[in-house]
C-alpha positions as YAML, in Angstrom:
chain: A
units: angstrom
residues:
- id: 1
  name: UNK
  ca: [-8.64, 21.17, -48.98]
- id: 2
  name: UNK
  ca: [-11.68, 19.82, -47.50]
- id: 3
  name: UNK
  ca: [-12.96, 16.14, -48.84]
- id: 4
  name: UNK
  ca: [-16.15, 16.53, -51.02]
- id: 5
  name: UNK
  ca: [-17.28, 13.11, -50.78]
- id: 6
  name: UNK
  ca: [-17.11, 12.68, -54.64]
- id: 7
  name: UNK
  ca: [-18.29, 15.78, -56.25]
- id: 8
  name: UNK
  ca: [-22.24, 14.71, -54.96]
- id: 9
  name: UNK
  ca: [-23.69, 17.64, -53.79]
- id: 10
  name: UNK
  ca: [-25.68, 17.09, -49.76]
- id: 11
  name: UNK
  ca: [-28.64, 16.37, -50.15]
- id: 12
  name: UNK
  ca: [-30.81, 18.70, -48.40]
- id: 13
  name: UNK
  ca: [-32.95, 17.14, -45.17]
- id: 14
  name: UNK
  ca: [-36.76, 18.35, -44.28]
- id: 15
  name: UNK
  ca: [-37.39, 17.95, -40.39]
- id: 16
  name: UNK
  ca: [-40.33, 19.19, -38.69]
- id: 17
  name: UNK
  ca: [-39.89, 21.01, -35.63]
- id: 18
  name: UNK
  ca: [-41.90, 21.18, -32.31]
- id: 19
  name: UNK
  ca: [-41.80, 24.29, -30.00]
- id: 20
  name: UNK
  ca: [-43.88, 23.99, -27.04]
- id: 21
  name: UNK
  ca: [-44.40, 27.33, -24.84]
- id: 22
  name: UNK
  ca: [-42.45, 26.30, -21.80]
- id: 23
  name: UNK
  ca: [-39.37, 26.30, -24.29]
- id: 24
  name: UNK
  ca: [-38.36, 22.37, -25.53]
- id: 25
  name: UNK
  ca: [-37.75, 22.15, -28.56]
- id: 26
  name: UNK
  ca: [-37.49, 18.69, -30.66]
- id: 27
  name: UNK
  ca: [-37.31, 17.46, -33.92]
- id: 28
  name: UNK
  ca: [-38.60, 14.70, -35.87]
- id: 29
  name: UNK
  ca: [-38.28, 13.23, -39.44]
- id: 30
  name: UNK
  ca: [-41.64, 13.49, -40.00]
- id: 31
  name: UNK
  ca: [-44.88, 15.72, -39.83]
- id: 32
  name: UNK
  ca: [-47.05, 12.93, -38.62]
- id: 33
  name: UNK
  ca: [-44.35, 12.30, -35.89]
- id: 34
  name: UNK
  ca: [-44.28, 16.06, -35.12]
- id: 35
  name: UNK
  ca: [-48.46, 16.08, -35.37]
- id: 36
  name: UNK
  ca: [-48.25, 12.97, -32.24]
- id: 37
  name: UNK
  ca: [-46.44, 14.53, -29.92]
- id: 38
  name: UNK
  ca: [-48.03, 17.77, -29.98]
- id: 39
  name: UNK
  ca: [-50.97, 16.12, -29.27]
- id: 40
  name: UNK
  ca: [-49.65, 14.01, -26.32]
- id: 41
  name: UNK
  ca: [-48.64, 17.58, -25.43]
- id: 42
  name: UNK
  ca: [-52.12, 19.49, -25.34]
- id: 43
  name: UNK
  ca: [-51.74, 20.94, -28.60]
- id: 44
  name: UNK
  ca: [-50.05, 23.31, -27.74]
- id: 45
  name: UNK
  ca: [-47.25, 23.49, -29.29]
- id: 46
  name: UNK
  ca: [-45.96, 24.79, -33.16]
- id: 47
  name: UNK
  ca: [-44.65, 22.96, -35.27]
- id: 48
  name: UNK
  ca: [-42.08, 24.57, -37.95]
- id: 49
  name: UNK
  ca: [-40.98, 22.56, -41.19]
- id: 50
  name: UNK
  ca: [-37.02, 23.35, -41.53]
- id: 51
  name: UNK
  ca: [-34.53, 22.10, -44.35]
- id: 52
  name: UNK
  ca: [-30.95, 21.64, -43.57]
...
């Protein structure tokens, strides 16, 4: 049997993902960070909140 690290249940993790149309895709911990690069990109890309 698998360790459970206590009992605690994970905690589940928000990051915001980036898509830009020539296919990267790249996380980042926040929205803000997210907001930046999309910018430095052209705004073009689409940003995606995801919880893990």
């Amino acid at each position: 049997m698998g360790c459970n690290c206590g009992g605690r249940a994970r905690q589940a993790v928000t990051v915001y993902r980036l898509t830009l149309p020539n296919g990267v895709v790249r996380q980042y911990r926040t929205w803000e960070e997210a907001d930046a690069a999309n910018k430095r990109a052209g705004s073009v890309g689409t940003i995606t909140a995801v919880t893990q």
